[in-house]
Amino acid sequence: VTTTPVSGTFTVSATATATSTRMRVSMRYNAIPAACGAFDYGQVEDYTVNLVTGTADTTAPTAPTSLTASGTTQTSTNLSWTAATDNIGVTGYEVYRGSTLLSTVTTTSYTATGLTAATAYTFSVKAKDAAGNVSAASNTVNVTTLSSSITYCTSQGNSTADEKIGKVVMGTINNTSTGTAGYENFTSLSTNAARSSSNTITITPSWTSSVYSEGYAVWIDYNKNGVFTDAGELVWSKTASTTTPVSGTFTIPATAALGATRMRVSMKYNGVPTSCEAFSYGQVEDYTINITSAARETEASNTLSAVKLYPNPATNVLNATEVSENATFRVYNLLGQTVLNGKFHNGSIDISNIGSGNYILEISDNDNVTTKRFIKK
């Protein structure tokens, strides 16, 4: 360089011996000099430096701040935080999962791997310096990994030429369908149902001409494990008749898993359908039921029901009104699979990494749960 003067800063090693020692200063034309050797142009000077016993560093770094998690998958999550400060200098960060030390890193980010799907974890970070002083822990961040992909069994009527489901009503679901496919996916339509609450479903058959005897069944995947065969998940059924419409009442179990799950509605000619069969005549439709906390149902209706999403459709960032700084979210596709989860940041979530399409956003805020639909462009 041609800069003049030049200066630099260094720290004497804590393990250096307290004695007089040599300091060499070297300047070489057009290159960095080595400690020993001759060169064409420049100069070398030696000095004496007296190393003395210093005061032991007993001051710990400040705690790291603003620990956050992002990009959570079924088996990993990305952690990042704001750097700590120290009177001498921070040399690294200890990353903890609960009380288990995962790793020590020198940067302000870390990817925790080897996690289990659909499992809650707590992470924190501590700073350390060269003297071995360790800071207090950062704020903790709670992460729930994504659930394993759920694929529900197929079921359909092989023909809807003579009869099909004309209308399904339950809660805020009021769906008149005109499609002729033996299976219809209406999981973009949802309604809230509180634990321990009584609910009524009404099904209206549609006949092309002659009236036929139809049987009905409705299932809800209360534990969200991807099957309808667990005890209590057949919530209502009716033997074959020509009655129209038909209605049934059922109670959501107090132990039902909170959040969005699948409801299957099936109508079969001349018999009661099972959850995973293909039958000759009739139709099957799937919907989304959002299970909410019984104790908070009224409060939820007064608070989270006011949540609005914008912009909708959205491209990279989706914003929500009326959510607190503690609100968390989970995004489901129309197959009921979790594709994204995490915590709101200033009322916003990053949706840039999910594909275009229709999604269901489940919002949990102070024990209240609600769902909203949005479109990713």
PDB file of C-alpha atoms in Angstrom, residues 75-372:
ATOM      1  CA  THR A  75     -35.852 -32.826  10.184  1.00  0.00           C
ATOM      2  CA  SER A  76     -34.116 -29.425  10.438  1.00  0.00           C
ATOM      3  CA  THR A  77     -34.416 -25.731  11.260  1.00  0.00           C
ATOM      4  CA  ASN A  78     -32.231 -22.688  10.622  1.00  0.00           C
ATOM      5  CA  LEU A  79     -31.284 -20.603  13.676  1.00  0.00           C
ATOM      6  CA  SER A  80     -29.913 -17.050  13.580  1.00  0.00           C
ATOM      7  CA  TRP A  81     -29.221 -14.416  16.242  1.00  0.00           C
ATOM      8  CA  THR A  82     -27.710 -10.994  16.889  1.00  0.00           C
ATOM      9  CA  ALA A  83     -24.044 -11.024  17.932  1.00  0.00           C
ATOM     10  CA  ALA A  84     -22.997 -10.654  21.575  1.00  0.00           C
ATOM     11  CA  THR A  85     -20.336  -8.187  22.779  1.00  0.00           C
ATOM     12  CA  ASP A  86     -17.381  -8.687  25.132  1.00  0.00           C
ATOM     13  CA  ASN A  87     -14.707  -6.530  26.802  1.00  0.00           C
ATOM     14  CA  ILE A  88     -12.000  -8.486  24.949  1.00  0.00           C
ATOM     15  CA  GLY A  89     -13.807 -10.308  22.173  1.00  0.00           C
ATOM     16  CA  VAL A  90     -16.349 -13.040  21.515  1.00  0.00           C
ATOM     17  CA  THR A  91     -14.730 -16.225  20.187  1.00  0.00           C
ATOM     18  CA  GLY A  92     -17.761 -18.431  19.623  1.00  0.00           C
ATOM     19  CA  TYR A  93     -21.350 -19.374  20.333  1.00  0.00           C
ATOM     20  CA  GLU A  94     -22.704 -22.495  22.019  1.00  0.00           C
ATOM     21  CA  VAL A  95     -25.984 -23.703  20.493  1.00  0.00           C
ATOM     22  CA  TYR A  96     -28.315 -25.672  22.761  1.00  0.00           C
ATOM     23  CA  ARG A  97     -31.375 -27.839  22.081  1.00  0.00           C
ATOM     24  CA  GLY A  98     -33.025 -27.810  25.475  1.00  0.00           C
ATOM     25  CA  SER A  99     -30.098 -28.489  27.830  1.00  0.00           C
ATOM     26  CA  THR A 100     -28.078 -30.416  25.212  1.00  0.00           C
ATOM     27  CA  LEU A 101     -25.079 -28.653  23.647  1.00  0.00           C
ATOM     28  CA  LEU A 102     -25.342 -29.215  19.895  1.00  0.00           C
ATOM     29  CA  SER A 103     -22.305 -27.339  18.623  1.00  0.00           C
ATOM     30  CA  THR A 104     -19.986 -24.364  19.082  1.00  0.00           C
ATOM     31  CA  VAL A 105     -19.807 -22.034  16.071  1.00  0.00           C
ATOM     32  CA  THR A 106     -18.035 -18.774  15.284  1.00  0.00           C
ATOM     33  CA  THR A 107     -20.832 -17.287  13.173  1.00  0.00           C
ATOM     34  CA  THR A 108     -24.272 -16.012  14.179  1.00  0.00           C
ATOM     35  CA  SER A 109     -26.213 -18.800  12.484  1.00  0.00           C
ATOM     36  CA  TYR A 110     -26.571 -22.563  12.770  1.00  0.00           C
ATOM     37  CA  THR A 111     -28.653 -25.286  11.113  1.00  0.00           C
ATOM     38  CA  ALA A 112     -29.983 -27.858  13.571  1.00  0.00           C
ATOM     39  CA  THR A 113     -30.378 -31.222  11.826  1.00  0.00           C
ATOM     40  CA  GLY A 114     -31.443 -34.731  12.770  1.00  0.00           C
ATOM     41  CA  LEU A 115     -34.779 -33.591  14.202  1.00  0.00           C
ATOM     42  CA  THR A 116     -37.930 -35.707  14.320  1.00  0.00           C
ATOM     43  CA  ALA A 117     -41.044 -34.815  12.320  1.00  0.00           C
ATOM     44  CA  ALA A 118     -44.005 -33.221  14.138  1.00  0.00           C
ATOM     45  CA  THR A 119     -41.940 -32.682  17.310  1.00  0.00           C
ATOM     46  CA  ALA A 120     -41.555 -29.568  19.492  1.00  0.00           C
ATOM     47  CA  TYR A 121     -38.047 -28.317  20.320  1.00  0.00           C
ATOM     48  CA  THR A 122     -36.595 -25.391  22.281  1.00  0.00           C
ATOM     49  CA  PHE A 123     -33.315 -23.751  21.245  1.00  0.00           C
ATOM     50  CA  SER A 124     -31.041 -21.178  22.897  1.00  0.00           C
ATOM     51  CA  VAL A 125     -27.538 -19.781  22.358  1.00  0.00           C
ATOM     52  CA  LYS A 126     -24.709 -18.649  24.688  1.00  0.00           C
ATOM     53  CA  ALA A 127     -21.619 -16.578  23.805  1.00  0.00           C
ATOM     54  CA  LYS A 128     -18.087 -17.351  25.040  1.00  0.00           C
ATOM     55  CA  ASP A 129     -14.734 -15.542  25.006  1.00  0.00           C
ATOM     56  CA  ALA A 130     -11.062 -16.602  24.898  1.00  0.00           C
ATOM     57  CA  ALA A 131     -10.821 -16.755  28.687  1.00  0.00           C
ATOM     58  CA  GLY A 132     -13.646 -19.300  28.791  1.00  0.00           C
ATOM     59  CA  ASN A 133     -16.258 -16.933  30.165  1.00  0.00           C
ATOM     60  CA  VAL A 134     -19.782 -17.903  29.027  1.00  0.00           C
ATOM     61  CA  SER A 135     -22.720 -15.535  28.759  1.00  0.00           C
ATOM     62  CA  ALA A 136     -26.258 -15.986  29.975  1.00  0.00           C
ATOM     63  CA  ALA A 137     -28.534 -17.728  27.509  1.00  0.00           C
ATOM     64  CA  SER A 138     -30.242 -15.870  24.712  1.00  0.00           C
ATOM     65  CA  ASN A 139     -33.998 -15.793  24.390  1.00  0.00           C
ATOM     66  CA  THR A 140     -35.410 -19.235  23.645  1.00  0.00           C
ATOM     67  CA  VAL A 141     -37.137 -20.073  20.393  1.00  0.00           C
ATOM     68  CA  ASN A 142     -39.731 -22.837  20.175  1.00  0.00           C
ATOM     69  CA  VAL A 143     -39.874 -24.844  16.973  1.00  0.00           C
ATOM     70  CA  THR A 144     -42.259 -27.585  15.877  1.00  0.00           C
ATOM     71  CA  THR A 145     -40.980 -29.555  12.925  1.00  0.00           C
ATOM     72  CA  LEU A 146     -43.272 -30.237  10.016  1.00  0.00           C
ATOM     73  CA  SER A 147     -45.380 -33.352  10.175  1.00  0.00           C
ATOM     74  CA  SER A 148     -44.738 -36.232   7.848  1.00  0.00           C
ATOM     75  CA  SER A 149     -46.752 -36.021   4.673  1.00  0.00           C
ATOM     76  CA  ILE A 150     -50.230 -37.469   5.158  1.00  0.00           C
ATOM     77  CA  THR A 151     -51.819 -39.337   2.273  1.00  0.00           C
ATOM     78  CA  TYR A 152     -55.423 -40.369   2.793  1.00  0.00           C
ATOM     79  CA  CYS A 153     -56.867 -43.504   1.275  1.00  0.00           C
ATOM     80  CA  THR A 154     -58.858 -43.161  -1.911  1.00  0.00           C
ATOM     81  CA  SER A 155     -62.612 -43.663  -2.052  1.00  0.00           C
ATOM     82  CA  GLN A 156     -65.095 -42.970  -4.806  1.00  0.00           C
ATOM     83  CA  GLY A 157     -68.308 -43.836  -6.501  1.00  0.00           C
ATOM     84  CA  ASN A 158     -67.639 -45.409  -9.875  1.00  0.00           C
ATOM     85  CA  SER A 159     -70.719 -43.797 -11.381  1.00  0.00           C
ATOM     86  CA  THR A 160     -72.654 -40.619 -10.561  1.00  0.00           C
ATOM     87  CA  ALA A 161     -74.942 -40.915 -13.563  1.00  0.00           C
ATOM     88  CA  ASP A 162     -78.038 -41.553 -11.427  1.00  0.00           C
ATOM     89  CA  GLU A 163     -77.146 -40.144  -7.979  1.00  0.00           C
ATOM     90  CA  LYS A 164     -74.569 -37.922  -6.313  1.00  0.00           C
ATOM     91  CA  ILE A 165     -74.123 -35.620  -3.311  1.00  0.00           C
ATOM     92  CA  GLY A 166     -75.948 -32.401  -4.087  1.00  0.00           C
ATOM     93  CA  LYS A 167     -75.227 -30.331  -0.993  1.00  0.00           C
ATOM     94  CA  VAL A 168     -73.315 -30.521   2.313  1.00  0.00           C
ATOM     95  CA  VAL A 169     -73.970 -28.132   5.199  1.00  0.00           C
ATOM     96  CA  MET A 170     -71.981 -28.043   8.443  1.00  0.00           C
ATOM     97  CA  GLY A 171     -71.071 -24.899  10.356  1.00  0.00           C
ATOM     98  CA  THR A 172     -69.840 -22.363   7.799  1.00  0.00           C
ATOM     99  CA  ILE A 173     -69.583 -25.037   5.094  1.00  0.00           C
ATOM    100  CA  ASN A 174     -72.575 -24.675   2.787  1.00  0.00           C
ATOM    101  CA  ASN A 175     -71.503 -26.342  -0.421  1.00  0.00           C
ATOM    102  CA  THR A 176     -73.704 -27.105  -3.391  1.00  0.00           C
ATOM    103  CA  SER A 177     -71.749 -29.266  -5.815  1.00  0.00           C
ATOM    104  CA  THR A 178     -72.517 -29.914  -9.465  1.00  0.00           C
ATOM    105  CA  GLY A 179     -69.452 -31.992 -10.376  1.00  0.00           C
ATOM    106  CA  THR A 180     -69.919 -35.484 -11.716  1.00  0.00           C
ATOM    107  CA  ALA A 181     -66.633 -37.042 -10.555  1.00  0.00           C
ATOM    108  CA  GLY A 182     -66.964 -39.950  -8.152  1.00  0.00           C
ATOM    109  CA  TYR A 183     -64.621 -38.139  -5.739  1.00  0.00           C
ATOM    110  CA  GLU A 184     -64.554 -34.366  -5.097  1.00  0.00           C
ATOM    111  CA  ASN A 185     -61.811 -32.595  -3.130  1.00  0.00           C
ATOM    112  CA  PHE A 186     -63.353 -29.671  -1.236  1.00  0.00           C
ATOM    113  CA  THR A 187     -60.606 -29.376   1.418  1.00  0.00           C
ATOM    114  CA  SER A 188     -60.291 -25.690   0.533  1.00  0.00           C
ATOM    115  CA  LEU A 189     -63.658 -25.309   2.314  1.00  0.00           C
ATOM    116  CA  SER A 190     -63.457 -25.355   6.119  1.00  0.00           C
ATOM    117  CA  THR A 191     -65.395 -24.685   9.299  1.00  0.00           C
ATOM    118  CA  ASN A 192     -64.430 -24.374  12.965  1.00  0.00           C
ATOM    119  CA  ALA A 193     -65.642 -26.980  15.459  1.00  0.00           C
ATOM    120  CA  ALA A 194     -64.759 -26.727  19.160  1.00  0.00           C
ATOM    121  CA  ARG A 195     -63.731 -29.633  21.337  1.00  0.00           C
ATOM    122  CA  SER A 196     -66.731 -31.081  23.207  1.00  0.00           C
ATOM    123  CA  SER A 197     -69.154 -29.188  20.969  1.00  0.00           C
ATOM    124  CA  SER A 198     -72.226 -30.709  19.330  1.00  0.00           C
ATOM    125  CA  ASN A 199     -72.345 -30.337  15.545  1.00  0.00           C
ATOM    126  CA  THR A 200     -74.919 -31.136  12.897  1.00  0.00           C
ATOM    127  CA  ILE A 201     -74.218 -32.130   9.313  1.00  0.00           C
ATOM    128  CA  THR A 202     -76.895 -32.119   6.617  1.00  0.00           C
ATOM    129  CA  ILE A 203     -76.500 -33.915   3.299  1.00  0.00           C
ATOM    130  CA  THR A 204     -78.847 -33.482   0.363  1.00  0.00           C
ATOM    131  CA  PRO A 205     -78.692 -36.140  -2.373  1.00  0.00           C
ATOM    132  CA  SER A 206     -79.159 -35.256  -6.025  1.00  0.00           C
ATOM    133  CA  TRP A 207     -80.884 -37.709  -8.379  1.00  0.00           C
ATOM    134  CA  THR A 208     -80.861 -37.438 -12.149  1.00  0.00           C
ATOM    135  CA  SER A 209     -84.394 -38.821 -12.544  1.00  0.00           C
ATOM    136  CA  SER A 210     -85.517 -41.774 -10.460  1.00  0.00           C
ATOM    137  CA  VAL A 211     -85.177 -41.644  -6.671  1.00  0.00           C
ATOM    138  CA  TYR A 212     -82.867 -44.312  -5.248  1.00  0.00           C
ATOM    139  CA  SER A 213     -82.174 -45.538  -1.744  1.00  0.00           C
ATOM    140  CA  GLU A 214     -78.900 -44.049  -0.427  1.00  0.00           C
ATOM    141  CA  GLY A 215     -76.723 -44.767   2.616  1.00  0.00           C
ATOM    142  CA  TYR A 216     -74.390 -42.218   4.218  1.00  0.00           C
ATOM    143  CA  ALA A 217     -71.298 -41.992   6.414  1.00  0.00           C
ATOM    144  CA  VAL A 218     -69.103 -39.158   7.729  1.00  0.00           C
ATOM    145  CA  TRP A 219     -65.600 -39.494   9.201  1.00  0.00           C
ATOM    146  CA  ILE A 220     -63.243 -36.984  10.858  1.00  0.00           C
ATOM    147  CA  ASP A 221     -59.534 -37.699  11.371  1.00  0.00           C
ATOM    148  CA  TYR A 222     -59.469 -36.476  14.980  1.00  0.00           C
ATOM    149  CA  ASN A 223     -55.840 -37.391  15.693  1.00  0.00           C
ATOM    150  CA  LYS A 224     -54.558 -36.273  12.273  1.00  0.00           C
ATOM    151  CA  ASN A 225     -52.773 -39.552  11.580  1.00  0.00           C
ATOM    152  CA  GLY A 226     -54.079 -39.937   8.029  1.00  0.00           C
ATOM    153  CA  VAL A 227     -56.654 -42.695   8.579  1.00  0.00           C
ATOM    154  CA  PHE A 228     -60.370 -42.809   9.411  1.00  0.00           C
ATOM    155  CA  THR A 229     -60.368 -46.201  11.142  1.00  0.00           C
ATOM    156  CA  ASP A 230     -59.482 -45.074  14.689  1.00  0.00           C
ATOM    157  CA  ALA A 231     -62.166 -45.419  17.360  1.00  0.00           C
ATOM    158  CA  GLY A 232     -64.743 -42.639  17.214  1.00  0.00           C
ATOM    159  CA  GLU A 233     -63.696 -41.264  13.806  1.00  0.00           C
ATOM    160  CA  LEU A 234     -66.833 -42.567  12.106  1.00  0.00           C
ATOM    161  CA  VAL A 235     -68.869 -39.663  13.473  1.00  0.00           C
ATOM    162  CA  TRP A 236     -72.234 -40.411  11.834  1.00  0.00           C
ATOM    163  CA  SER A 237     -73.840 -42.891   9.463  1.00  0.00           C
ATOM    164  CA  LYS A 238     -77.320 -43.667   8.157  1.00  0.00           C
ATOM    165  CA  THR A 239     -78.730 -46.778   6.593  1.00  0.00           C
ATOM    166  CA  ALA A 240     -80.029 -46.571   3.033  1.00  0.00           C
ATOM    167  CA  SER A 241     -83.285 -44.675   2.475  1.00  0.00           C
ATOM    168  CA  THR A 242     -84.872 -42.215   0.055  1.00  0.00           C
ATOM    169  CA  THR A 243     -85.112 -39.461   2.687  1.00  0.00           C
ATOM    170  CA  THR A 244     -83.939 -36.042   1.551  1.00  0.00           C
ATOM    171  CA  PRO A 245     -82.175 -34.214   3.062  1.00  0.00           C
ATOM    172  CA  VAL A 246     -80.607 -36.327   5.816  1.00  0.00           C
ATOM    173  CA  SER A 247     -79.024 -34.937   8.987  1.00  0.00           C
ATOM    174  CA  GLY A 248     -76.900 -36.249  11.828  1.00  0.00           C
ATOM    175  CA  THR A 249     -75.463 -34.840  15.045  1.00  0.00           C
ATOM    176  CA  PHE A 250     -72.114 -35.687  16.647  1.00  0.00           C
ATOM    177  CA  THR A 251     -69.832 -34.359  19.389  1.00  0.00           C
ATOM    178  CA  ILE A 252     -66.165 -33.448  18.880  1.00  0.00           C
ATOM    179  CA  PRO A 253     -64.084 -35.364  21.458  1.00  0.00           C
ATOM    180  CA  ALA A 254     -62.387 -33.325  24.174  1.00  0.00           C
ATOM    181  CA  THR A 255     -59.128 -35.038  23.181  1.00  0.00           C
ATOM    182  CA  ALA A 256     -59.294 -34.204  19.465  1.00  0.00           C
ATOM    183  CA  ALA A 257     -56.064 -32.700  18.106  1.00  0.00           C
ATOM    184  CA  LEU A 258     -56.306 -28.941  17.622  1.00  0.00           C
ATOM    185  CA  GLY A 259     -56.056 -27.493  14.148  1.00  0.00           C
ATOM    186  CA  ALA A 260     -57.093 -28.388  10.630  1.00  0.00           C
ATOM    187  CA  THR A 261     -57.939 -31.976   9.747  1.00  0.00           C
ATOM    188  CA  ARG A 262     -59.856 -33.991   7.135  1.00  0.00           C
ATOM    189  CA  MET A 263     -63.590 -34.739   7.081  1.00  0.00           C
ATOM    190  CA  ARG A 264     -64.882 -37.305   4.576  1.00  0.00           C
ATOM    191  CA  VAL A 265     -68.549 -37.391   3.472  1.00  0.00           C
ATOM    192  CA  SER A 266     -69.740 -40.422   1.518  1.00  0.00           C
ATOM    193  CA  MET A 267     -73.024 -41.404  -0.105  1.00  0.00           C
ATOM    194  CA  LYS A 268     -73.493 -44.941  -1.507  1.00  0.00           C
ATOM    195  CA  TYR A 269     -76.391 -46.524  -3.345  1.00  0.00           C
ATOM    196  CA  ASN A 270     -78.303 -49.039  -1.223  1.00  0.00           C
ATOM    197  CA  GLY A 271     -75.718 -49.437   1.568  1.00  0.00           C
ATOM    198  CA  VAL A 272     -73.620 -47.669   4.186  1.00  0.00           C
ATOM    199  CA  PRO A 273     -70.171 -46.877   2.709  1.00  0.00           C
ATOM    200  CA  THR A 274     -66.822 -47.540   4.363  1.00  0.00           C
ATOM    201  CA  SER A 275     -64.102 -44.917   4.412  1.00  0.00           C
ATOM    202  CA  CYS A 276     -61.759 -46.360   1.775  1.00  0.00           C
ATOM    203  CA  GLU A 277     -63.908 -48.216  -0.731  1.00  0.00           C
ATOM    204  CA  ALA A 278     -64.819 -47.775  -4.344  1.00  0.00           C
ATOM    205  CA  PHE A 279     -68.511 -48.574  -4.888  1.00  0.00           C
ATOM    206  CA  SER A 280     -70.728 -48.808  -7.930  1.00  0.00           C
ATOM    207  CA  TYR A 281     -72.984 -45.777  -7.499  1.00  0.00           C
ATOM    208  CA  GLY A 282     -72.690 -42.612  -5.413  1.00  0.00           C
ATOM    209  CA  GLN A 283     -70.068 -40.033  -4.508  1.00  0.00           C
ATOM    210  CA  VAL A 284     -67.396 -39.089  -1.929  1.00  0.00           C
ATOM    211  CA  GLU A 285     -66.390 -35.543  -0.866  1.00  0.00           C
ATOM    212  CA  ASP A 286     -63.579 -34.376   1.453  1.00  0.00           C
ATOM    213  CA  TYR A 287     -63.621 -31.163   3.532  1.00  0.00           C
ATOM    214  CA  THR A 288     -61.463 -29.457   6.188  1.00  0.00           C
ATOM    215  CA  ILE A 289     -62.541 -29.186   9.831  1.00  0.00           C
ATOM    216  CA  ASN A 290     -60.625 -26.857  12.144  1.00  0.00           C
ATOM    217  CA  ILE A 291     -60.737 -28.174  15.722  1.00  0.00           C
ATOM    218  CA  THR A 292     -60.587 -25.357  18.280  1.00  0.00           C
ATOM    219  CA  SER A 293     -60.223 -25.242  22.059  1.00  0.00           C
ATOM    220  CA  ALA A 294     -63.560 -25.551  23.862  1.00  0.00           C
ATOM    221  CA  ALA A 295     -62.577 -23.140  26.636  1.00  0.00           C
ATOM    222  CA  ARG A 296     -61.570 -20.460  24.163  1.00  0.00           C
ATOM    223  CA  GLU A 297     -64.262 -20.831  21.547  1.00  0.00           C
ATOM    224  CA  THR A 298     -66.101 -17.601  22.437  1.00  0.00           C
ATOM    225  CA  GLU A 299     -62.919 -15.615  22.803  1.00  0.00           C
ATOM    226  CA  ALA A 300     -61.626 -16.966  19.490  1.00  0.00           C
ATOM    227  CA  SER A 301     -64.794 -15.941  17.730  1.00  0.00           C
ATOM    228  CA  ASN A 302     -64.341 -12.412  19.055  1.00  0.00           C
ATOM    229  CA  THR A 303     -60.626 -12.099  18.215  1.00  0.00           C
ATOM    230  CA  LEU A 304     -59.167 -14.406  15.599  1.00  0.00           C
ATOM    231  CA  SER A 305     -62.377 -14.317  13.580  1.00  0.00           C
ATOM    232  CA  ALA A 306     -61.421 -10.712  12.785  1.00  0.00           C
ATOM    233  CA  VAL A 307     -58.092 -11.733  11.208  1.00  0.00           C
ATOM    234  CA  LYS A 308     -57.720 -10.621   7.594  1.00  0.00           C
ATOM    235  CA  LEU A 309     -55.030 -11.791   5.161  1.00  0.00           C
ATOM    236  CA  TYR A 310     -53.425  -9.481   2.605  1.00  0.00           C
ATOM    237  CA  PRO A 311     -52.456  -9.403  -0.151  1.00  0.00           C
ATOM    238  CA  ASN A 312     -54.496 -12.382  -1.227  1.00  0.00           C
ATOM    239  CA  PRO A 313     -53.396 -13.745  -3.671  1.00  0.00           C
ATOM    240  CA  ALA A 314     -49.828 -13.225  -2.391  1.00  0.00           C
ATOM    241  CA  THR A 315     -46.420 -13.751  -3.981  1.00  0.00           C
ATOM    242  CA  ASN A 316     -43.643 -13.750  -1.365  1.00  0.00           C
ATOM    243  CA  VAL A 317     -45.040 -12.300   1.875  1.00  0.00           C
ATOM    244  CA  LEU A 318     -48.476 -12.857   3.430  1.00  0.00           C
ATOM    245  CA  ASN A 319     -49.663 -10.408   6.099  1.00  0.00           C
ATOM    246  CA  ALA A 320     -52.278 -10.979   8.802  1.00  0.00           C
ATOM    247  CA  THR A 321     -54.134  -8.374  10.832  1.00  0.00           C
ATOM    248  CA  GLU A 322     -55.092  -8.769  14.491  1.00  0.00           C
ATOM    249  CA  VAL A 323     -52.373 -11.281  15.469  1.00  0.00           C
ATOM    250  CA  SER A 324     -50.127 -10.850  18.507  1.00  0.00           C
ATOM    251  CA  GLU A 325     -46.341 -11.150  18.691  1.00  0.00           C
ATOM    252  CA  ASN A 326     -46.850 -14.670  20.125  1.00  0.00           C
ATOM    253  CA  ALA A 327     -48.909 -15.951  17.178  1.00  0.00           C
ATOM    254  CA  THR A 328     -47.712 -19.043  15.325  1.00  0.00           C
ATOM    255  CA  PHE A 329     -48.867 -20.507  12.034  1.00  0.00           C
ATOM    256  CA  ARG A 330     -49.050 -23.703  10.024  1.00  0.00           C
ATOM    257  CA  VAL A 331     -49.767 -23.839   6.274  1.00  0.00           C
ATOM    258  CA  TYR A 332     -51.531 -26.862   4.761  1.00  0.00           C
ATOM    259  CA  ASN A 333     -51.975 -27.763   1.122  1.00  0.00           C
ATOM    260  CA  LEU A 334     -55.273 -29.137  -0.109  1.00  0.00           C
ATOM    261  CA  LEU A 335     -54.110 -32.689   0.597  1.00  0.00           C
ATOM    262  CA  GLY A 336     -53.884 -31.812   4.287  1.00  0.00           C
ATOM    263  CA  GLN A 337     -50.075 -31.888   4.261  1.00  0.00           C
ATOM    264  CA  THR A 338     -48.109 -29.319   6.285  1.00  0.00           C
ATOM    265  CA  VAL A 339     -45.846 -27.345   3.939  1.00  0.00           C
ATOM    266  CA  LEU A 340     -44.745 -24.497   6.228  1.00  0.00           C
ATOM    267  CA  ASN A 341     -44.879 -23.532   9.887  1.00  0.00           C
ATOM    268  CA  GLY A 342     -43.324 -21.030  12.257  1.00  0.00           C
ATOM    269  CA  LYS A 343     -43.955 -17.762  14.064  1.00  0.00           C
ATOM    270  CA  PHE A 344     -45.364 -14.511  12.726  1.00  0.00           C
ATOM    271  CA  HIS A 345     -42.833 -11.670  12.438  1.00  0.00           C
ATOM    272  CA  ASN A 346     -44.571  -8.318  12.734  1.00  0.00           C
ATOM    273  CA  GLY A 347     -47.735  -9.945  11.444  1.00  0.00           C
ATOM    274  CA  SER A 348     -46.078 -11.405   8.337  1.00  0.00           C
ATOM    275  CA  ILE A 349     -44.887 -14.795   7.066  1.00  0.00           C
ATOM    276  CA  ASP A 350     -42.522 -15.655   4.222  1.00  0.00           C
ATOM    277  CA  ILE A 351     -44.282 -17.876   1.659  1.00  0.00           C
ATOM    278  CA  SER A 352     -41.680 -17.514  -1.102  1.00  0.00           C
ATOM    279  CA  ASN A 353     -40.561 -21.145  -0.851  1.00  0.00           C
ATOM    280  CA  ILE A 354     -43.945 -22.830  -1.393  1.00  0.00           C
ATOM    281  CA  GLY A 355     -45.410 -23.520  -4.800  1.00  0.00           C
ATOM    282  CA  SER A 356     -48.285 -21.698  -6.436  1.00  0.00           C
ATOM    283  CA  GLY A 357     -51.775 -22.837  -5.483  1.00  0.00           C
ATOM    284  CA  ASN A 358     -54.502 -22.779  -2.836  1.00  0.00           C
ATOM    285  CA  TYR A 359     -53.553 -23.192   0.833  1.00  0.00           C
ATOM    286  CA  ILE A 360     -55.080 -23.183   4.316  1.00  0.00           C
ATOM    287  CA  LEU A 361     -53.393 -21.037   6.972  1.00  0.00           C
ATOM    288  CA  GLU A 362     -53.919 -22.200  10.565  1.00  0.00           C
ATOM    289  CA  ILE A 363     -53.262 -19.437  13.112  1.00  0.00           C
ATOM    290  CA  SER A 364     -52.671 -20.172  16.818  1.00  0.00           C
ATOM    291  CA  ASP A 365     -52.663 -17.151  19.103  1.00  0.00           C
ATOM    292  CA  ASN A 366     -52.899 -17.324  22.924  1.00  0.00           C
ATOM    293  CA  ASP A 367     -54.704 -20.714  22.833  1.00  0.00           C
ATOM    294  CA  ASN A 368     -57.065 -19.561  20.081  1.00  0.00           C
ATOM    295  CA  VAL A 369     -56.982 -21.349  16.728  1.00  0.00           C
ATOM    296  CA  THR A 370     -58.551 -20.335  13.434  1.00  0.00           C
ATOM    297  CA  THR A 371     -58.021 -21.092   9.764  1.00  0.00           C
ATOM    298  CA  LYS A 372     -58.011 -18.851   6.716  1.00  0.00           C
TER     299      LYS A 372
END
